[in-house]
Structures are given as structure tokens and as C-alpha cells.
Amino acid sequence: MSWIFQIPFFKERMMVITLHNRGTGKSSRPNYPYSMKMFVEDFKHLLDHLNVQKNVHLCGLSMGGMIAQNFVLKYPQMVKTLILCATYAKNNAHSSESIIEAQKLMENFDFEHKFKVRNAALYSKAFRKKLRQDKELYDTLKREFMEDPTTLQDWINQGAAISEHDTENKLQSIKQPTLILLGDDDQIMPTLTFSQTLHARIPNSQLEIIKDTGHRFNYEKPELVNNIIWKFIKQHTE
């Protein structure tokens, strides 16, 4: 998931580090099943390279939220706060398997059809209506999708990591202040139930629901989301 509407806001206020996980974006895409351990160590190596060893405000959405959970459990001394967006503690039938099946079906679609199906999965009905009226925003998202090199095999390789994800019985070990965010119209996963589990099991956590948004709520209401996250970070650094 991209953070194009968050990076400009936060880079004016703090050091921002983003990455393309292996098998996505501009990163290499070795053709074998990935694991959460691989993703965690990839991120750790990046932070080591940048000489970042502590006070990380760690934020992840969807699979990124899964990686963030596994990272904070392995390297708690490095993380100051944790922000988990549209994610969950344990794989289930609504996640990796169904996503991969959807990707397989979309292989036969033309670009426009793929784009419409993708938007229906990622965004709320209200936002999709807005897209039809906002050509600049529509073109931005369309260009982002056109430039995404992720293949079906990449999805399958990433799906292996999602399938093994399970932090449910370890969440109580997370001591960092944790912000849990979700959209109330998420079509990819029933995140309210999942987010409530995270909230119930992570001791020092708070749950915020972004009304009338889907899986990519950070795209739909960026100003609101940015302000919520920034307020949370400031609250735990001052």
C-alpha cells in the first residue's frame, strides 16, 4: 500500500522512511514464497543501513500492519509507537487466499476492468463516486496502478507470508502505545472484528474508526488520517 498522501505531510515534521517490500514496487522480486521473518529482516536491514536504532514510529497498513506487528515483537527496543491500519493478528479465509483468487480472475480482464474491480475492493462507495467527479484524483490513482509492476506470481509469493501470519497470542507482549485505525466500509476484510481483537489484546492501545471509508482510508480522508496519526505521535513524544 502506498502513502502518497501522507509522505508530504509527515516529512515536514519528522524523518520519514518508506520501503517497497520484496516483490513489490521497485524492490527485487525473487521468485519463491516469502515469509514474515524475511519482511521483518528486510526492514531491520534498511534501518541499520540508515543508522536508525530507536524511537521509530512504526506504521503499517494491511500486510504492512502484519509486518509491523512481527517487527515490534522481535525488536521492541527500536519502536516508540505503533500504528496499525486495516490489519489483523491472524490469517483467515478472507485474506491471502481470496485475494490471490481475485488476482487470478483479474488476469483475464483488460486494464480498465481491472482498475474498476480494484477500486471497488479498495475504496468506499462514496469515494468511488468522488473519483468519477475528480479527474485529477482519478488520473493519479490510475497512473499509480499502471506503474505497479506487481505480478500474479508476486502476489502468490507475498501470500505465503500472509498465510503464516499469527501474532494473536503474542499481542499482550506489545507495550508500546498503539493506535489502531480502520475504515468502516472495508470490502477486503471485516476489519472491525479484527481491529477489536487487536485493541482487546494490546494493553496500551486505542481504536479509531474512520467513517465512510474503505480499505485505503488513508487515500479517502488523508487530512483527517494525517492529523489523527500526528496527534498520537506528539502525545507520546512530548
Coordinates of C-alpha atoms in Angstrom, one line a residue:
M1 CA 0.0 0.0 0.0
S2 CA 1.2 3.5 -0.8
W3 CA 1.4 6.5 1.4
I4 CA 1.5 9.2 -1.3
F5 CA -1.0 11.4 0.7
Q6 CA 0.9 11.0 4.0
I7 CA 4.6 11.5 3.0
P8 CA 4.4 15.2 2.2
F9 CA 2.6 15.9 5.5
F10 CA 4.9 14.0 7.7
K11 CA 8.3 14.8 6.0
E12 CA 7.8 18.4 7.1
R13 CA 7.5 17.3 10.7
M14 CA 9.9 14.3 11.1
M15 CA 12.2 11.9 9.2
V16 CA 10.1 9.6 7.0
I17 CA 11.2 6.2 5.8
T18 CA 9.1 4.1 3.4
L19 CA 10.0 1.0 1.5
H20 CA 8.8 -1.3 -1.2
N21 CA 8.7 -4.8 0.3
R22 CA 10.4 -7.5 -1.7
G23 CA 8.2 -8.5 -4.6
T24 CA 6.6 -5.0 -4.8
G25 CA 7.4 -1.7 -6.4
K26 CA 11.0 -1.1 -7.3
S27 CA 12.4 -3.7 -5.0
S28 CA 13.8 -7.0 -6.3
R29 CA 11.3 -9.8 -6.7
P30 CA 12.9 -13.2 -6.1
N31 CA 10.6 -16.0 -7.2
Y32 CA 10.0 -18.1 -4.1
P33 CA 7.5 -18.0 -1.2
Y34 CA 8.2 -15.1 1.2
S35 CA 7.8 -15.2 5.0
M36 CA 7.1 -12.6 7.7
K37 CA 10.6 -13.2 9.0
M38 CA 12.0 -12.1 5.6
F39 CA 10.0 -8.9 5.6
V40 CA 10.9 -8.1 9.2
E41 CA 14.6 -8.6 8.5
D42 CA 14.4 -6.6 5.2
F43 CA 13.1 -3.7 7.2
K44 CA 15.7 -4.2 10.0
H45 CA 18.5 -4.1 7.5
L46 CA 17.1 -0.9 6.0
L47 CA 17.0 0.8 9.4
D48 CA 20.5 -0.5 10.2
H49 CA 21.8 0.9 6.9
L50 CA 20.2 4.3 7.8
N51 CA 21.6 4.1 11.3
V52 CA 18.2 4.2 12.9
Q53 CA 18.2 2.2 16.1
K54 CA 15.5 3.6 18.3
N55 CA 12.4 5.9 18.6
V56 CA 10.7 4.5 15.5
H57 CA 7.1 5.5 15.0
L58 CA 6.1 2.3 13.1
C59 CA 3.1 2.5 10.8
G60 CA 1.8 -0.3 8.5
L61 CA -1.4 -0.8 6.6
S62 CA -2.9 -4.2 5.6
M63 CA 0.1 -6.6 5.1
G64 CA 2.3 -3.7 6.3
G65 CA 0.4 -3.8 9.6
M66 CA 1.2 -7.5 9.9
I67 CA 4.9 -6.9 9.3
A68 CA 4.8 -4.1 11.9
Q69 CA 3.3 -6.5 14.5
N70 CA 6.0 -9.0 13.8
F71 CA 8.7 -6.3 13.8
V72 CA 7.8 -4.8 17.2
L73 CA 7.6 -8.3 18.7
K74 CA 11.1 -9.1 17.6
Y75 CA 12.7 -5.6 18.0
P76 CA 10.7 -3.9 20.7
Q77 CA 13.6 -1.7 21.8
M78 CA 13.6 0.1 18.4
V79 CA 9.9 1.1 18.4
K80 CA 8.5 4.1 20.2
T81 CA 4.9 3.9 19.0
L82 CA 2.9 1.5 16.7
I83 CA 0.2 2.5 14.2
L84 CA -1.8 -0.5 12.8
C85 CA -4.1 0.3 9.9
A86 CA -6.7 -2.1 8.3
T87 CA -4.9 -5.2 9.5
Y88 CA -5.3 -8.2 11.8
A89 CA -3.4 -10.6 14.1
K90 CA -4.1 -13.9 12.3
N91 CA -4.7 -15.0 8.8
N92 CA -8.1 -16.3 7.8
A93 CA -10.1 -17.2 4.7
H94 CA -10.9 -13.6 4.0
S95 CA -7.3 -12.6 3.4
S96 CA -4.5 -14.2 1.3
E97 CA -6.4 -17.0 -0.4
S98 CA -9.3 -14.9 -1.5
I99 CA -7.0 -12.0 -2.6
I100 CA -4.9 -14.4 -4.7
E101 CA -8.0 -15.9 -6.3
A102 CA -9.3 -12.5 -7.2
Q103 CA -5.9 -11.7 -8.8
K104 CA -6.1 -14.9 -10.8
L105 CA -9.6 -13.9 -12.1
M106 CA -8.4 -10.4 -13.0
E107 CA -5.6 -11.8 -15.2
N108 CA -8.2 -12.1 -17.9
F109 CA -9.5 -8.6 -17.6
D110 CA -8.5 -5.6 -19.7
F111 CA -6.8 -2.7 -17.8
E112 CA -10.0 -0.6 -17.4
H113 CA -11.9 -3.6 -16.0
K114 CA -9.0 -4.4 -13.6
F115 CA -8.9 -0.8 -12.4
K116 CA -12.7 -0.7 -11.7
V117 CA -12.6 -4.0 -9.8
R118 CA -9.6 -2.9 -7.8
N119 CA -11.2 0.4 -6.9
A120 CA -14.4 -1.5 -5.8
A121 CA -12.2 -3.5 -3.4
L122 CA -10.0 -0.8 -2.0
Y123 CA -12.4 2.2 -1.7
S124 CA -15.8 3.0 -0.3
K125 CA -18.8 3.7 -2.5
A126 CA -18.7 7.4 -1.6
F127 CA -15.1 7.7 -2.6
R128 CA -15.7 5.9 -5.9
K129 CA -18.4 8.4 -6.7
K130 CA -15.9 11.2 -5.9
L131 CA -13.4 9.7 -8.3
R132 CA -15.9 10.0 -11.1
Q133 CA -16.2 13.7 -10.4
D134 CA -12.5 14.4 -9.7
K135 CA -10.4 13.8 -12.9
E136 CA -7.1 14.8 -11.3
L137 CA -7.5 12.3 -8.4
Y138 CA -8.8 9.7 -10.8
D139 CA -5.8 10.1 -13.1
T140 CA -3.4 10.0 -10.1
L141 CA -4.8 6.6 -8.9
K142 CA -4.9 5.3 -12.5
R143 CA -1.3 6.2 -13.1
E144 CA -0.3 4.6 -9.8
F145 CA -2.0 1.4 -10.8
M146 CA -0.4 1.5 -14.3
E147 CA 3.0 1.9 -12.8
D148 CA 2.6 -1.0 -10.3
P149 CA 4.8 -3.9 -11.6
T150 CA 3.3 -6.5 -9.2
T151 CA 2.6 -9.7 -11.0
L152 CA 0.3 -12.6 -10.1
Q153 CA 3.4 -14.6 -9.0
D154 CA 4.4 -11.7 -6.8
W155 CA 1.0 -11.9 -5.1
I156 CA 1.4 -15.6 -4.6
N157 CA 4.8 -15.2 -3.1
Q158 CA 3.6 -12.5 -0.7
G159 CA 0.5 -14.6 0.1
A160 CA 2.8 -17.2 1.6
A161 CA 3.8 -14.7 4.3
I162 CA 0.3 -13.6 4.9
S163 CA -0.9 -17.2 5.3
E164 CA 1.6 -17.8 8.1
H165 CA 0.9 -14.6 10.0
D166 CA -0.3 -15.2 13.5
T167 CA 0.5 -12.8 16.4
E168 CA -2.8 -13.3 18.2
N169 CA -1.3 -14.9 21.3
K170 CA 1.6 -12.6 21.4
L171 CA -0.2 -9.2 21.3
Q172 CA -0.2 -8.8 25.1
S173 CA 3.6 -8.5 24.9
I174 CA 3.4 -5.3 22.9
K175 CA 4.0 -2.5 25.4
Q176 CA 4.3 0.4 23.0
P177 CA 1.5 2.9 22.7
T178 CA -0.5 1.6 19.8
L179 CA -3.0 3.3 17.5
I180 CA -5.4 1.0 15.6
L181 CA -7.2 2.6 12.6
L182 CA -9.8 1.2 10.2
G183 CA -12.4 2.2 7.7
D184 CA -15.9 1.2 8.4
D185 CA -16.6 0.2 4.8
D186 CA -13.7 -2.1 4.1
Q187 CA -14.5 -4.6 1.4
I188 CA -11.3 -6.6 1.6
M189 CA -11.6 -7.7 5.2
P190 CA -14.1 -7.3 8.1
T191 CA -11.6 -5.1 9.9
L192 CA -13.9 -4.1 12.8
T193 CA -13.8 -7.5 14.3
F194 CA -10.1 -7.9 13.6
S195 CA -9.3 -4.4 14.9
Q196 CA -11.3 -5.1 18.1
T197 CA -9.2 -8.2 18.7
L198 CA -6.0 -6.1 18.3
H199 CA -7.4 -3.5 20.6
A200 CA -8.5 -6.0 23.3
R201 CA -5.2 -7.8 23.3
I202 CA -2.7 -4.9 23.0
P203 CA -2.6 -3.4 26.5
N204 CA -1.8 0.3 25.7
S205 CA -3.9 0.7 22.5
Q206 CA -6.6 2.9 21.2
L207 CA -9.1 2.3 18.4
E208 CA -10.2 4.9 15.8
I209 CA -12.8 4.2 13.1
I210 CA -12.6 6.4 10.0
K211 CA -16.2 6.8 9.0
D212 CA -17.4 6.2 5.4
T213 CA -14.1 4.9 4.1
G214 CA -12.8 1.6 2.8
H215 CA -9.5 -0.4 3.0
R216 CA -7.5 2.5 1.8
F217 CA -8.9 5.0 4.2
N218 CA -5.6 6.9 4.1
Y219 CA -6.4 7.8 0.5
E220 CA -10.0 8.7 1.1
K221 CA -9.6 11.1 4.0
P222 CA -5.9 11.9 4.1
E223 CA -6.2 15.2 6.1
L224 CA -8.2 13.5 8.8
V225 CA -5.9 10.5 9.0
N226 CA -2.7 12.5 9.0
N227 CA -4.0 14.7 11.8
I228 CA -5.1 11.6 13.9
I229 CA -1.7 10.0 13.5
W230 CA 0.3 13.1 14.1
K231 CA -1.7 13.9 17.3
F232 CA -1.0 10.4 18.5
I233 CA 2.7 10.6 17.8
K234 CA 3.0 14.0 19.5
Q235 CA 1.1 12.7 22.5
H236 CA 3.7 10.0 23.0
T237 CA 6.9 12.0 22.3
E238 CA 6.3 15.2 24.3

